[in-house]
JSON list of C-alpha atoms and ligand atoms in Angstrom, two decimals:
[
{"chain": "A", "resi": 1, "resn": "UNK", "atom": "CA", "xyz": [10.14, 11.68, 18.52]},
{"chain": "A", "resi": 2, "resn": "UNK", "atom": "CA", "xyz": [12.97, 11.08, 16.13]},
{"chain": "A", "resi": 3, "resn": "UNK", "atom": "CA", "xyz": [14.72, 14.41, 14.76]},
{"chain": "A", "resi": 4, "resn": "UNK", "atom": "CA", "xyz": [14.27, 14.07, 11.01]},
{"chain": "A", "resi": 5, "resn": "UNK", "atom": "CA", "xyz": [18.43, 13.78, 9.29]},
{"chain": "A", "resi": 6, "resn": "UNK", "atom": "CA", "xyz": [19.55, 17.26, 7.52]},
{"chain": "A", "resi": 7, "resn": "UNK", "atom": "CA", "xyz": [18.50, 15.46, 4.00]},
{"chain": "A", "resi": 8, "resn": "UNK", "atom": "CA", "xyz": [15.00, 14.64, 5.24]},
{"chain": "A", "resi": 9, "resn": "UNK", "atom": "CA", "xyz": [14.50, 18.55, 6.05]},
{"chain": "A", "resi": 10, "resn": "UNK", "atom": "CA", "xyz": [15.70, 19.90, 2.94]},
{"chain": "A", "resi": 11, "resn": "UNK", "atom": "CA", "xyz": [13.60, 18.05, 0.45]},
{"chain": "A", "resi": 12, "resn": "UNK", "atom": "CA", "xyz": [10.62, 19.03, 3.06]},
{"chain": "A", "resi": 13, "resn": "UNK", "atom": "CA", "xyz": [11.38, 22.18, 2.56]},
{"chain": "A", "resi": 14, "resn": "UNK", "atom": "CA", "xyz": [11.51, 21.93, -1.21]},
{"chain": "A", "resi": 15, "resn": "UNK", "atom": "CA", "xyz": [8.33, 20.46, -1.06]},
{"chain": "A", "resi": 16, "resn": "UNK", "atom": "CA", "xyz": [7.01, 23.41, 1.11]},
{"chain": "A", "resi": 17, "resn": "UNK", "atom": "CA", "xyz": [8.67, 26.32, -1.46]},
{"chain": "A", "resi": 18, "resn": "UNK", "atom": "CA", "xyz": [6.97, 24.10, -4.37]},
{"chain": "A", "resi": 19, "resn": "UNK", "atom": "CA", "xyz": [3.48, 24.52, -2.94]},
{"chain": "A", "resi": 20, "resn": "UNK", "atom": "CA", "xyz": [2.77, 21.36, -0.71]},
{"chain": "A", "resi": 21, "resn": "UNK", "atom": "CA", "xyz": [1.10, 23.13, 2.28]},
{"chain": "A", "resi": 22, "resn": "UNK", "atom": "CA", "xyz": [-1.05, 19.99, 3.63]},
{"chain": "A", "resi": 23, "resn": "UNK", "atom": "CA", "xyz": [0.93, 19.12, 6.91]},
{"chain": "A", "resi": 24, "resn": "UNK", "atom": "CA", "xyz": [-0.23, 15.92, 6.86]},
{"chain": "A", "resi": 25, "resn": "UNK", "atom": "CA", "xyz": [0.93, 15.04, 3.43]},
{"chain": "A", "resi": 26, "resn": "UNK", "atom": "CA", "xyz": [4.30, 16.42, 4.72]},
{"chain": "A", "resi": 27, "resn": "UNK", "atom": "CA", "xyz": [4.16, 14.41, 7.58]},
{"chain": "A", "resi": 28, "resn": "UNK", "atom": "CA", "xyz": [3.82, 11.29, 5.95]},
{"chain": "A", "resi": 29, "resn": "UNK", "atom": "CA", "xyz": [6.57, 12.00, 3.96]},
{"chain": "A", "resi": 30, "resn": "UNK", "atom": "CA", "xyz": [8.95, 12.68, 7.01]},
{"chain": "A", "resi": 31, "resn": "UNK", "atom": "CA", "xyz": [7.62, 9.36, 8.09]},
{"chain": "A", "resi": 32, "resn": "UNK", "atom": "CA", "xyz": [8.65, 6.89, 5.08]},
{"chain": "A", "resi": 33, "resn": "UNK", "atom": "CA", "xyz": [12.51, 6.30, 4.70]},
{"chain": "A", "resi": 34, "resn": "UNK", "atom": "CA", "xyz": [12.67, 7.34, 0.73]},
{"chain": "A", "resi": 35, "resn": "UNK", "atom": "CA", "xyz": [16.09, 5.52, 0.98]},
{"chain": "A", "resi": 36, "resn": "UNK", "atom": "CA", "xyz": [14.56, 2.01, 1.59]},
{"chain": "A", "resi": 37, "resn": "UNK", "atom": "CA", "xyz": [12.82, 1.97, -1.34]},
{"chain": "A", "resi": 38, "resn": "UNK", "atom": "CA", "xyz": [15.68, 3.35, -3.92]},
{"chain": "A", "resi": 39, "resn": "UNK", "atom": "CA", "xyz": [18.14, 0.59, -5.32]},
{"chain": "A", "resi": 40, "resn": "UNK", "atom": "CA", "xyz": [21.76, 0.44, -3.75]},
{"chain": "A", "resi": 41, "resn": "UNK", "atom": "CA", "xyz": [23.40, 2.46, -6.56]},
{"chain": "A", "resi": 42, "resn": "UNK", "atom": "CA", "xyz": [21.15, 5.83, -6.46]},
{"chain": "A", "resi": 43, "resn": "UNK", "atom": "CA", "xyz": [20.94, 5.47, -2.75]},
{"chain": "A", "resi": 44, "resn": "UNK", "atom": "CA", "xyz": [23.16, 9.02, -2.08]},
{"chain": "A", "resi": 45, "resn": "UNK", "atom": "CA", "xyz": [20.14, 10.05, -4.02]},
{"chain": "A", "resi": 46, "resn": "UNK", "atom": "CA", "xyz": [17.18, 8.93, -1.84]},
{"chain": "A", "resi": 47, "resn": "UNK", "atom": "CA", "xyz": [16.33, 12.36, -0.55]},
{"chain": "A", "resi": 48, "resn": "UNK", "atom": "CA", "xyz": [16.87, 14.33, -3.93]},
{"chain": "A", "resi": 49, "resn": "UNK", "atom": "CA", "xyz": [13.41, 15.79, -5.42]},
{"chain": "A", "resi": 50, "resn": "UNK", "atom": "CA", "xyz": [13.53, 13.39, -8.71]},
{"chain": "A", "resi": 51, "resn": "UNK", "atom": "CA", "xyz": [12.49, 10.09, -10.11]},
{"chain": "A", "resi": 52, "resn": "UNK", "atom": "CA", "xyz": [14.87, 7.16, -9.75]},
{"chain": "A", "resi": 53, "resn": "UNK", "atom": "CA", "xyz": [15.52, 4.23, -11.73]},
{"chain": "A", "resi": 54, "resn": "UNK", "atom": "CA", "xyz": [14.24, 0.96, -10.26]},
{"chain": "A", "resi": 55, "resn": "UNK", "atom": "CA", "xyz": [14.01, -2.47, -11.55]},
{"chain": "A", "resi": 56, "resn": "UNK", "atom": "CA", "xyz": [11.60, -3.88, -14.75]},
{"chain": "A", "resi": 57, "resn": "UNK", "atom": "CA", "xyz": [12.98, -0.53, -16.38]},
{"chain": "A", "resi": 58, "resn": "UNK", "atom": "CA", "xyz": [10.26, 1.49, -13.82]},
{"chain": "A", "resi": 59, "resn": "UNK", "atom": "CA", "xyz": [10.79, 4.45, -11.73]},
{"chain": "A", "resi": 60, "resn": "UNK", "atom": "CA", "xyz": [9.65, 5.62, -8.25]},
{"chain": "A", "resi": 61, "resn": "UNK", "atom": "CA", "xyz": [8.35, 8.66, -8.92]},
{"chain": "A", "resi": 62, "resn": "UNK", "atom": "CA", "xyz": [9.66, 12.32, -7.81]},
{"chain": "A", "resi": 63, "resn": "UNK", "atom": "CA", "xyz": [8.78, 13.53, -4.29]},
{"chain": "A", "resi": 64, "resn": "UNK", "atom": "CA", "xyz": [7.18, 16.55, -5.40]},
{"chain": "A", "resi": 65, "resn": "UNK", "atom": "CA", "xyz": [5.12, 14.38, -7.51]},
{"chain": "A", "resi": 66, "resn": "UNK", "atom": "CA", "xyz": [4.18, 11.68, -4.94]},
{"chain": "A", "resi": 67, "resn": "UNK", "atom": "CA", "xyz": [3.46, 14.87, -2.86]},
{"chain": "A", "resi": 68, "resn": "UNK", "atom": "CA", "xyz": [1.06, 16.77, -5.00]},
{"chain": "A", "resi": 69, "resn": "UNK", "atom": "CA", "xyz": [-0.70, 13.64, -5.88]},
{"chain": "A", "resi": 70, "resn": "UNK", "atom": "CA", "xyz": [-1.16, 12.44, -1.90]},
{"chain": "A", "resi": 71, "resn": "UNK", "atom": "CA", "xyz": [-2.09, 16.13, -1.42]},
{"chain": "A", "resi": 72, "resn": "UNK", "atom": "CA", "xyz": [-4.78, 15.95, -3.92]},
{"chain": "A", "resi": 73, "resn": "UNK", "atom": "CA", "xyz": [-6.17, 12.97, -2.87]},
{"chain": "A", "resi": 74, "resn": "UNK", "atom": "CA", "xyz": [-7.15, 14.42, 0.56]},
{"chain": "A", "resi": 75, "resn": "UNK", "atom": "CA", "xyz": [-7.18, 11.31, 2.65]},
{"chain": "A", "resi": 76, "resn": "UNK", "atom": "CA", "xyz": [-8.16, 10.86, 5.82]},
{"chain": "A", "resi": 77, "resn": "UNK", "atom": "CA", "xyz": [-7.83, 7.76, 8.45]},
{"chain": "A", "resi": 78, "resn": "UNK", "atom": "CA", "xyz": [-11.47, 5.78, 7.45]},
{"chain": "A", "resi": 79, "resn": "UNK", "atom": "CA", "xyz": [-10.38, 6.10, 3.86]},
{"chain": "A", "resi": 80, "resn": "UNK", "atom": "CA", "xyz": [-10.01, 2.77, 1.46]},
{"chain": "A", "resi": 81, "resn": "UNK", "atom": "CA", "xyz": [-7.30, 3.55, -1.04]},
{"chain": "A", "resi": 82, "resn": "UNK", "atom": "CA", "xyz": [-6.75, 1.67, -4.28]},
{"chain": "A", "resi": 83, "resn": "UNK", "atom": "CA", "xyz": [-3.64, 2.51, -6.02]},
{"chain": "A", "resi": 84, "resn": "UNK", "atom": "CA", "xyz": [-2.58, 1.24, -9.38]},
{"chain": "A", "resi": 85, "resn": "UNK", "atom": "CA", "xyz": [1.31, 0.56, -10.32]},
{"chain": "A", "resi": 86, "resn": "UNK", "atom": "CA", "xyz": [3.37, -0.33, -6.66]},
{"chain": "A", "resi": 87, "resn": "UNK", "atom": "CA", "xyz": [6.23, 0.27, -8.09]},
{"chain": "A", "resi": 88, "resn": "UNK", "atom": "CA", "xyz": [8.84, 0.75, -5.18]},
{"chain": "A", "resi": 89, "resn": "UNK", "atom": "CA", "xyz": [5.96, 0.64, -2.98]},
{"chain": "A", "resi": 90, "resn": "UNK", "atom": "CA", "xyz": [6.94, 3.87, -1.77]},
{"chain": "A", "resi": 91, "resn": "UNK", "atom": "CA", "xyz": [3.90, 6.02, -2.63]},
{"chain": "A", "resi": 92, "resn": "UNK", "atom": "CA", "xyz": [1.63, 3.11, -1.07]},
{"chain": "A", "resi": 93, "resn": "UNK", "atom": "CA", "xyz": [3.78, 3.69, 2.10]},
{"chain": "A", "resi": 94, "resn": "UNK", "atom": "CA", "xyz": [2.98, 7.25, 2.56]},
{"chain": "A", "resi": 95, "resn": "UNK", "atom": "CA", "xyz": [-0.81, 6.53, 1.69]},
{"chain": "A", "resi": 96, "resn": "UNK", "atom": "CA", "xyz": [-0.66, 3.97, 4.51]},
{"chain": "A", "resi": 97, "resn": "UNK", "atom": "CA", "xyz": [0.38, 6.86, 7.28]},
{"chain": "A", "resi": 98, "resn": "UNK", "atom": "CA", "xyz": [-2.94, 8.79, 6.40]},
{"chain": "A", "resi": 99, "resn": "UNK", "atom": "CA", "xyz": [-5.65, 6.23, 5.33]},
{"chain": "A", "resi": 100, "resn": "UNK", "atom": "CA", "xyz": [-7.57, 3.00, 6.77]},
{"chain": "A", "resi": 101, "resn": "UNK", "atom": "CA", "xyz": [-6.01, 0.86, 3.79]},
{"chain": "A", "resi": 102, "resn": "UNK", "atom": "CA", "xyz": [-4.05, 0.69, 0.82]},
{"chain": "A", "resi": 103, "resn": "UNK", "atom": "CA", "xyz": [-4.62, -1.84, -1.86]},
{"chain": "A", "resi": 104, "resn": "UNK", "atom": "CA", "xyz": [-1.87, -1.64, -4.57]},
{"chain": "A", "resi": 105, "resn": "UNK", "atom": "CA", "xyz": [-1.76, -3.39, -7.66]},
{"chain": "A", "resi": 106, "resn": "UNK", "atom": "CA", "xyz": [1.58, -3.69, -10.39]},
{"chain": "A", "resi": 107, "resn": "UNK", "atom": "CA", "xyz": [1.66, -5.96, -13.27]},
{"chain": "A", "resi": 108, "resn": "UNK", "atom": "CA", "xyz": [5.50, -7.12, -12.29]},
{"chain": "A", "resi": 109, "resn": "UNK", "atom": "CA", "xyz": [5.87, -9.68, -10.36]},
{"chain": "A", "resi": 110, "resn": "UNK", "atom": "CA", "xyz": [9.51, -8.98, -9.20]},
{"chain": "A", "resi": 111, "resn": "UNK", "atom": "CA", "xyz": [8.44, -5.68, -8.23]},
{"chain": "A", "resi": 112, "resn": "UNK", "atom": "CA", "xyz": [5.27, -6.47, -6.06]},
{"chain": "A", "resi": 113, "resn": "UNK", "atom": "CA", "xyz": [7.66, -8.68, -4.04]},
{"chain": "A", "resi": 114, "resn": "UNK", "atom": "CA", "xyz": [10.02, -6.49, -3.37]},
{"chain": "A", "resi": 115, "resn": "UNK", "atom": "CA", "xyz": [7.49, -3.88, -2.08]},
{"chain": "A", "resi": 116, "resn": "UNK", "atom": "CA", "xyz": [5.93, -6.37, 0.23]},
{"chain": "A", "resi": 117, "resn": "UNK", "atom": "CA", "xyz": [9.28, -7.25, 1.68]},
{"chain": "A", "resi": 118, "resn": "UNK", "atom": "CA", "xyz": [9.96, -3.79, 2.35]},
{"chain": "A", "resi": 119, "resn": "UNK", "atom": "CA", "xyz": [6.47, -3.00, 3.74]},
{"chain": "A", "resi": 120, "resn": "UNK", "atom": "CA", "xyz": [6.82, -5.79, 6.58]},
{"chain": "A", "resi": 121, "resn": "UNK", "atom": "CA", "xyz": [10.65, -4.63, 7.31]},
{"chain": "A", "resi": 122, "resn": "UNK", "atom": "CA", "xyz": [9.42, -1.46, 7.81]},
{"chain": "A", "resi": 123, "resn": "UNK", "atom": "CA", "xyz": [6.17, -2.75, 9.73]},
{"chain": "A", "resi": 124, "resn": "UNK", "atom": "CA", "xyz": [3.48, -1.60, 7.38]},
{"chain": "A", "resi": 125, "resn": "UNK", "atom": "CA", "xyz": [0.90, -3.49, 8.43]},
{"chain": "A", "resi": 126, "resn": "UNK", "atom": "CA", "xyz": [-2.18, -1.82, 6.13]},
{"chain": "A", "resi": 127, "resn": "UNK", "atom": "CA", "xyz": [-1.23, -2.47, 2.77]},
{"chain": "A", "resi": 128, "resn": "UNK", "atom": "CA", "xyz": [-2.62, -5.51, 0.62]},
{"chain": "A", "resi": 129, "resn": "UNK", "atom": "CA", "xyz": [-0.85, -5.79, -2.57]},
{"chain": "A", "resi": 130, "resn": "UNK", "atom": "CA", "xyz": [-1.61, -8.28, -5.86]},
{"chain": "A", "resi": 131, "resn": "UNK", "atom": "CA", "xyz": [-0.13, -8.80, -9.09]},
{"chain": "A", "resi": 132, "resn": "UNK", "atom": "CA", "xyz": [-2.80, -8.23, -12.61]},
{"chain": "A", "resi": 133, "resn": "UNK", "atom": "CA", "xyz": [-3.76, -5.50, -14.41]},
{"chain": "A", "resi": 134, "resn": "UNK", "atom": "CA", "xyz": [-4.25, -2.21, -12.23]},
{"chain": "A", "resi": 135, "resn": "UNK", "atom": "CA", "xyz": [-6.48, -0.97, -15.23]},
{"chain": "A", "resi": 136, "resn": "UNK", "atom": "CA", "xyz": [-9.26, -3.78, -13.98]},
{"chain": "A", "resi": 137, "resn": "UNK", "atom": "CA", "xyz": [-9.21, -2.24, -10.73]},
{"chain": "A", "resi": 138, "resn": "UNK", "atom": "CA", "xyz": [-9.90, -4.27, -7.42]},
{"chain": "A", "resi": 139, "resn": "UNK", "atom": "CA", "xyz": [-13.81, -5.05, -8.02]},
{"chain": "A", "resi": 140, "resn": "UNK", "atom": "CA", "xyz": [-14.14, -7.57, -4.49]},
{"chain": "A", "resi": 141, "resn": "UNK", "atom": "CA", "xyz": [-12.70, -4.64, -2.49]},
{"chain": "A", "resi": 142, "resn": "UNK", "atom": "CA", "xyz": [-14.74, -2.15, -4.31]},
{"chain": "A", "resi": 143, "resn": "UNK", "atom": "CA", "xyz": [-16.09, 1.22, -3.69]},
{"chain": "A", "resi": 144, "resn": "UNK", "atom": "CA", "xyz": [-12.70, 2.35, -2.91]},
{"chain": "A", "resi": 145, "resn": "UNK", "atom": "CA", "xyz": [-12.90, 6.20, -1.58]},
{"chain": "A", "resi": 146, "resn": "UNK", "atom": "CA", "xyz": [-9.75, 7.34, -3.27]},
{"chain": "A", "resi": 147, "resn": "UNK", "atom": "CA", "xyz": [-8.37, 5.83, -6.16]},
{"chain": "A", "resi": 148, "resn": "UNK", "atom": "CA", "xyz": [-4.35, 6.69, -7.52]},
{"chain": "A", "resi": 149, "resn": "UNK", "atom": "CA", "xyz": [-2.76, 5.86, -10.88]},
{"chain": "A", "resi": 150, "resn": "UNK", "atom": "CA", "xyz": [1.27, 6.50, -10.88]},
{"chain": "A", "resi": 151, "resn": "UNK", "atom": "CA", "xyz": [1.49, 5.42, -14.25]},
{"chain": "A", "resi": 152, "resn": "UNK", "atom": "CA", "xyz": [-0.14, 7.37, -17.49]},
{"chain": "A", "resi": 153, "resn": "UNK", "atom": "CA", "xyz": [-3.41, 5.90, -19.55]},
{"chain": "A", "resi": 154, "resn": "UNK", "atom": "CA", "xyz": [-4.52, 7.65, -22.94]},
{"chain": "A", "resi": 155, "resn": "UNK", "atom": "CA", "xyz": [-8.00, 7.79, -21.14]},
{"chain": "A", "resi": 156, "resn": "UNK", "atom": "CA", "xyz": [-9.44, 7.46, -17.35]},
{"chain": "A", "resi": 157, "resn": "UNK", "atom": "CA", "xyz": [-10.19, 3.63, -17.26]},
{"chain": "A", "resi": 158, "resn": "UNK", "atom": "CA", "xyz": [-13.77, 3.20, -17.08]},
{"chain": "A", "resi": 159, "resn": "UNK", "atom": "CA", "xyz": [-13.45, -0.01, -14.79]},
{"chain": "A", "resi": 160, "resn": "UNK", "atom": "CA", "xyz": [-12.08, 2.45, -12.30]},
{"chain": "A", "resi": 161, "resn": "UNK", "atom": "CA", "xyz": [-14.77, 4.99, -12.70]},
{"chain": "A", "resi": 162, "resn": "UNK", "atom": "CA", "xyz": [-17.25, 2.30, -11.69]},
{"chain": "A", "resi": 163, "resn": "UNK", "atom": "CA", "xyz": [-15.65, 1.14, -8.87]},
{"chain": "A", "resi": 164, "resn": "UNK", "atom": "CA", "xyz": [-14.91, 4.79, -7.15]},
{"chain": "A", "resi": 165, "resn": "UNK", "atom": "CA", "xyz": [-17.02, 5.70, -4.74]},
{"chain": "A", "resi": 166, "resn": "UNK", "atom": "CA", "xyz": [-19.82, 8.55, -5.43]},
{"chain": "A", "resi": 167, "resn": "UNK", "atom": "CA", "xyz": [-18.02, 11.35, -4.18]},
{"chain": "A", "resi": 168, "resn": "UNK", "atom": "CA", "xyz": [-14.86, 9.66, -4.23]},
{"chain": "A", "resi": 169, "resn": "UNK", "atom": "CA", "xyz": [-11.49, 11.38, -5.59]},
{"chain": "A", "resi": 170, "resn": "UNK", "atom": "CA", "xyz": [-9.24, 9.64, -8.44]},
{"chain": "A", "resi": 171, "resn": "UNK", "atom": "CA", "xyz": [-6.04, 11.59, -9.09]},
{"chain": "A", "resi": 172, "resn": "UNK", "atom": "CA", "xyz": [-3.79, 9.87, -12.53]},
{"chain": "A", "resi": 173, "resn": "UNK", "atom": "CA", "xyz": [-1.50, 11.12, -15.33]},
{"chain": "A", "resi": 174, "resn": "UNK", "atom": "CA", "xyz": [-3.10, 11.21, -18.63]},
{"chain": "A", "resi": 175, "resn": "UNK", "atom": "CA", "xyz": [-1.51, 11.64, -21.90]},
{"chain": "A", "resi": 176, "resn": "UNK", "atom": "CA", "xyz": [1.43, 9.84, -23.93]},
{"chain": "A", "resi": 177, "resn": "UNK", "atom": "CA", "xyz": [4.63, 12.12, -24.04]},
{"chain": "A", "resi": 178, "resn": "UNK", "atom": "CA", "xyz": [2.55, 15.30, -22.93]},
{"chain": "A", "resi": 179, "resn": "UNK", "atom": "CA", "xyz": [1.00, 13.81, -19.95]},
{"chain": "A", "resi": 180, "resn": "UNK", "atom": "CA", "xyz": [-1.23, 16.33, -17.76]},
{"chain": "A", "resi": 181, "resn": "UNK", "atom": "CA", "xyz": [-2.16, 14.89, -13.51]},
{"chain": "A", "resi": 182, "resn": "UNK", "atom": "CA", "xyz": [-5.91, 14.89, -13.37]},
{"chain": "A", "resi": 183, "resn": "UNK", "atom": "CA", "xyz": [-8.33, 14.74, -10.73]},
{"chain": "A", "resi": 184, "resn": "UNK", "atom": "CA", "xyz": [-11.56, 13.90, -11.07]},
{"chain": "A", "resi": 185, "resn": "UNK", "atom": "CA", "xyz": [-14.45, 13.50, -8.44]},
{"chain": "A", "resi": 186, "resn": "UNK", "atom": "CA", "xyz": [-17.42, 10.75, -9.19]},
{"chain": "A", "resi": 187, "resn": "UNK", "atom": "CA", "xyz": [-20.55, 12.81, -8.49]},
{"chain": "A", "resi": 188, "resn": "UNK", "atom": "CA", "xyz": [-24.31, 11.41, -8.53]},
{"chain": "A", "resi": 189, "resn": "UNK", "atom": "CA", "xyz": [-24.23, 11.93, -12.42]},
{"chain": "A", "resi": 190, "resn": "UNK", "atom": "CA", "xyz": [-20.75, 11.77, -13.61]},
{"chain": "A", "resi": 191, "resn": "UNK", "atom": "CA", "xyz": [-17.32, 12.67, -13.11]},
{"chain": "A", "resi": 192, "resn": "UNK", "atom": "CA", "xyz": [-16.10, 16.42, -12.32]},
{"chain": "A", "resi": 193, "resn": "UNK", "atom": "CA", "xyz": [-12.75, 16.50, -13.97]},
{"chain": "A", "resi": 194, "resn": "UNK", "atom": "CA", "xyz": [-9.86, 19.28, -12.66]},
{"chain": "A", "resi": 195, "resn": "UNK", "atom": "CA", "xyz": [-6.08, 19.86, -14.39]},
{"chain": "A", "resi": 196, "resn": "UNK", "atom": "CA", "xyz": [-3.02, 19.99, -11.74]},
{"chain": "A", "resi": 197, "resn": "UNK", "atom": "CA", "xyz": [-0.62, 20.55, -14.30]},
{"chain": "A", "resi": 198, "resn": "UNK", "atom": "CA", "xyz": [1.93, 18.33, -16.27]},
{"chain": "A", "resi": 199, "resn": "UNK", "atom": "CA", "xyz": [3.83, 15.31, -15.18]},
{"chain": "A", "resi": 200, "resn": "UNK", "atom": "CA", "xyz": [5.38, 12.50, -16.68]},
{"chain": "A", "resi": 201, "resn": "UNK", "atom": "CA", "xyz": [5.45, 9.04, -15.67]},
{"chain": "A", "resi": 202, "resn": "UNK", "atom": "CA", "xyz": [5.85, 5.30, -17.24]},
{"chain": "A", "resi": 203, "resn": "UNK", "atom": "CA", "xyz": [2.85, 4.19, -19.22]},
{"chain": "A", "resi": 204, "resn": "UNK", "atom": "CA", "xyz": [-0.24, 2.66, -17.98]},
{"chain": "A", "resi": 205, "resn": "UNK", "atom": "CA", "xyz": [0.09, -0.70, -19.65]},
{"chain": "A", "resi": 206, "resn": "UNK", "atom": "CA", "xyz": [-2.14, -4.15, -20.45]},
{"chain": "A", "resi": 207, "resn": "UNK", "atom": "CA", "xyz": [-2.29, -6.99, -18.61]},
{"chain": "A", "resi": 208, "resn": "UNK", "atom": "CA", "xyz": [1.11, -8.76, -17.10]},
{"chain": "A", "resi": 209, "resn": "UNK", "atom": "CA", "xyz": [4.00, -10.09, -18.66]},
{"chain": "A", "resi": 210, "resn": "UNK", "atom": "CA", "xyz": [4.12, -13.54, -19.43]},
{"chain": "A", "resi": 211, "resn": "UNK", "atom": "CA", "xyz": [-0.18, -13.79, -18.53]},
{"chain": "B", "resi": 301, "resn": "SAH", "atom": "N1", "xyz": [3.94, 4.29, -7.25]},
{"chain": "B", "resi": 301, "resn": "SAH", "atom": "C1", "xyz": [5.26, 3.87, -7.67]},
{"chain": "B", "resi": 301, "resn": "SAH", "atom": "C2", "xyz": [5.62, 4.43, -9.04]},
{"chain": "B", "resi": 301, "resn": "SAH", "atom": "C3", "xyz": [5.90, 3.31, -9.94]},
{"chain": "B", "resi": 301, "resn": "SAH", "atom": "S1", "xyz": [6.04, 3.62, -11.67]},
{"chain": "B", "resi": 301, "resn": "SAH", "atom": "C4", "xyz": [6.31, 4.20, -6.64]},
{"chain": "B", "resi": 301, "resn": "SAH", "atom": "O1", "xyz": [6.00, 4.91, -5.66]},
{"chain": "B", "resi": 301, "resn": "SAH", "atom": "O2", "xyz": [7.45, 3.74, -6.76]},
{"chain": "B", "resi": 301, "resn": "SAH", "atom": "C5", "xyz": [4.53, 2.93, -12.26]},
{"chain": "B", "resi": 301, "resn": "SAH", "atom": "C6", "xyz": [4.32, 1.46, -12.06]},
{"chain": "B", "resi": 301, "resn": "SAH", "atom": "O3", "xyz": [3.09, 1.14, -12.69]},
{"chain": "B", "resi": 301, "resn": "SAH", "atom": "C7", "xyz": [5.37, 0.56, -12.70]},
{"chain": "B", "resi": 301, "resn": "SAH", "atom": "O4", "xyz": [5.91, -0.27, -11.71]},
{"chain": "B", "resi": 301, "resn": "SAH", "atom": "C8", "xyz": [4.58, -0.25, -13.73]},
{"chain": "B", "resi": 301, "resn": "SAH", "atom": "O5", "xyz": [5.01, -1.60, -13.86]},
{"chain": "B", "resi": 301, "resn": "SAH", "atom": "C9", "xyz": [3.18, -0.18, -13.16]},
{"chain": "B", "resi": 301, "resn": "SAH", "atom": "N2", "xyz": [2.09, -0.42, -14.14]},
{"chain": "B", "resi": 301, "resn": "SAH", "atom": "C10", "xyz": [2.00, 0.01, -15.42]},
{"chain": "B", "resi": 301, "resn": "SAH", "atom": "N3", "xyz": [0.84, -0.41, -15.96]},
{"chain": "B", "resi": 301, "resn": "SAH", "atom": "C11", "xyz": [0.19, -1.14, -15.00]},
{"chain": "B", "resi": 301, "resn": "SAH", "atom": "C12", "xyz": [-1.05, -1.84, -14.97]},
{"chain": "B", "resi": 301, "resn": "SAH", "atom": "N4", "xyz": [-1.88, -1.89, -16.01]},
{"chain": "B", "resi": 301, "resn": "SAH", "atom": "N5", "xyz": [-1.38, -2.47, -13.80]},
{"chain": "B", "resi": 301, "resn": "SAH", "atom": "C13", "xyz": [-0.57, -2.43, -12.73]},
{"chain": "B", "resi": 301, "resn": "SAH", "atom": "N6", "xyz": [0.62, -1.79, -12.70]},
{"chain": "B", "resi": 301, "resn": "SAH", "atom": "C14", "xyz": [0.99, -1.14, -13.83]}
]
């Protein structure tokens, strides 16, 4: 097994001191190259616990974030996984080392291809990725087990709701400037809704430019 590079083992341990205990969430993170998902310019930053800049004036979101969220999702290897906003692709990436299959949706177009390409370079064979509205969800691929939002809605989408399974976990930002991560769990008769504490991401927005 390849010994993880000084960088790699410092932000693991940041994670560690910042309450990420789940070894496989940890794992997984050991396992996905940060730096092949940052753009050239922030690269001596790959490995440093905050958000970066990428392109369509996004971000991929802070380790510690993509951590806590993974964490609370509490996937295991039979799980579907739908996650709304790509992005980099990165957070899809560390889904894909713990679940069956992650389906990823992002409203830019330049960005979804650029994930893709950097999923097969990095043979990441269990992701399937599509351009629309995330808010819509994925209904032909629906129940999904898990659902993630890395980008902030006012309200949980209902369309997501409906296509979690019943006993299924969704973990998303809510909120405009104050955002707070959520998780909620779809029960027989509802949703069970629990605060992680605040975040802030990019907001959850409408359709797709240009459609
Ligand atoms: N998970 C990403 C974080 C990306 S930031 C990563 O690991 O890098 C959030 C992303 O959500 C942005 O790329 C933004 O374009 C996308 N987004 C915002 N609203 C959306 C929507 N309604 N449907 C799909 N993607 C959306």
């Amino acid at each position: 097994m390849a010994v993880a590079e000084p960088r790699v083992i410092r932000l693991l341990m940041e994670l560690r001191g910042q309450g990420i205990s789940d070894t496989r969430t940890l794992a997984a993170i050991e396992k996905v190259p940060r730096d092949r998902f940052v753009a050239e310019p922030f690269l001596d930053q790959a490995y440093e616990n905050h958000a970066l800049p990428i392109a369509c004036s996004q971000t991929i979101s802070q380790p510690l974030v993509v951590a806590l969220m993974t964490q609370a999702l509490d996937v295991t290897d039979r799980m579907k996984v739908l996650e709304v906003g790509t992005g980099s692709g990165y957070q899809a990436a560390v889904l894909a080392q713990l679940c069956r299959r992650v389906y990823t949706i992002e409203r830019h177009k330049p960005l979804l291809l650029e994930a893709e390409a950097r999923f097969r370079a990095l043979r990441i064979h269990n992701i399937t990725a599509k351009v629309g509205d995330g808010a819509r969800g994925w209904p032909e691929q629906a129940p999904f087990e898990r659902i993630i939002v890395t980008a902030a809605a006012h309200d949980i989408p209902p369309l997501l709701v409906e296509q979690l399974a019943i006993g299924g976990i969704m973990v998303l930002p809510l909120g405009d400037t104050d955002q707070d991560l959520v998780k909620v769990t779809r029960t027989a008769d509802g949703i069970d809704i629990q605060h992680l504490g605040a975040v802030r991401f990019v907001p959850l927005v409408e359709g797709v430019p240009g459609g």
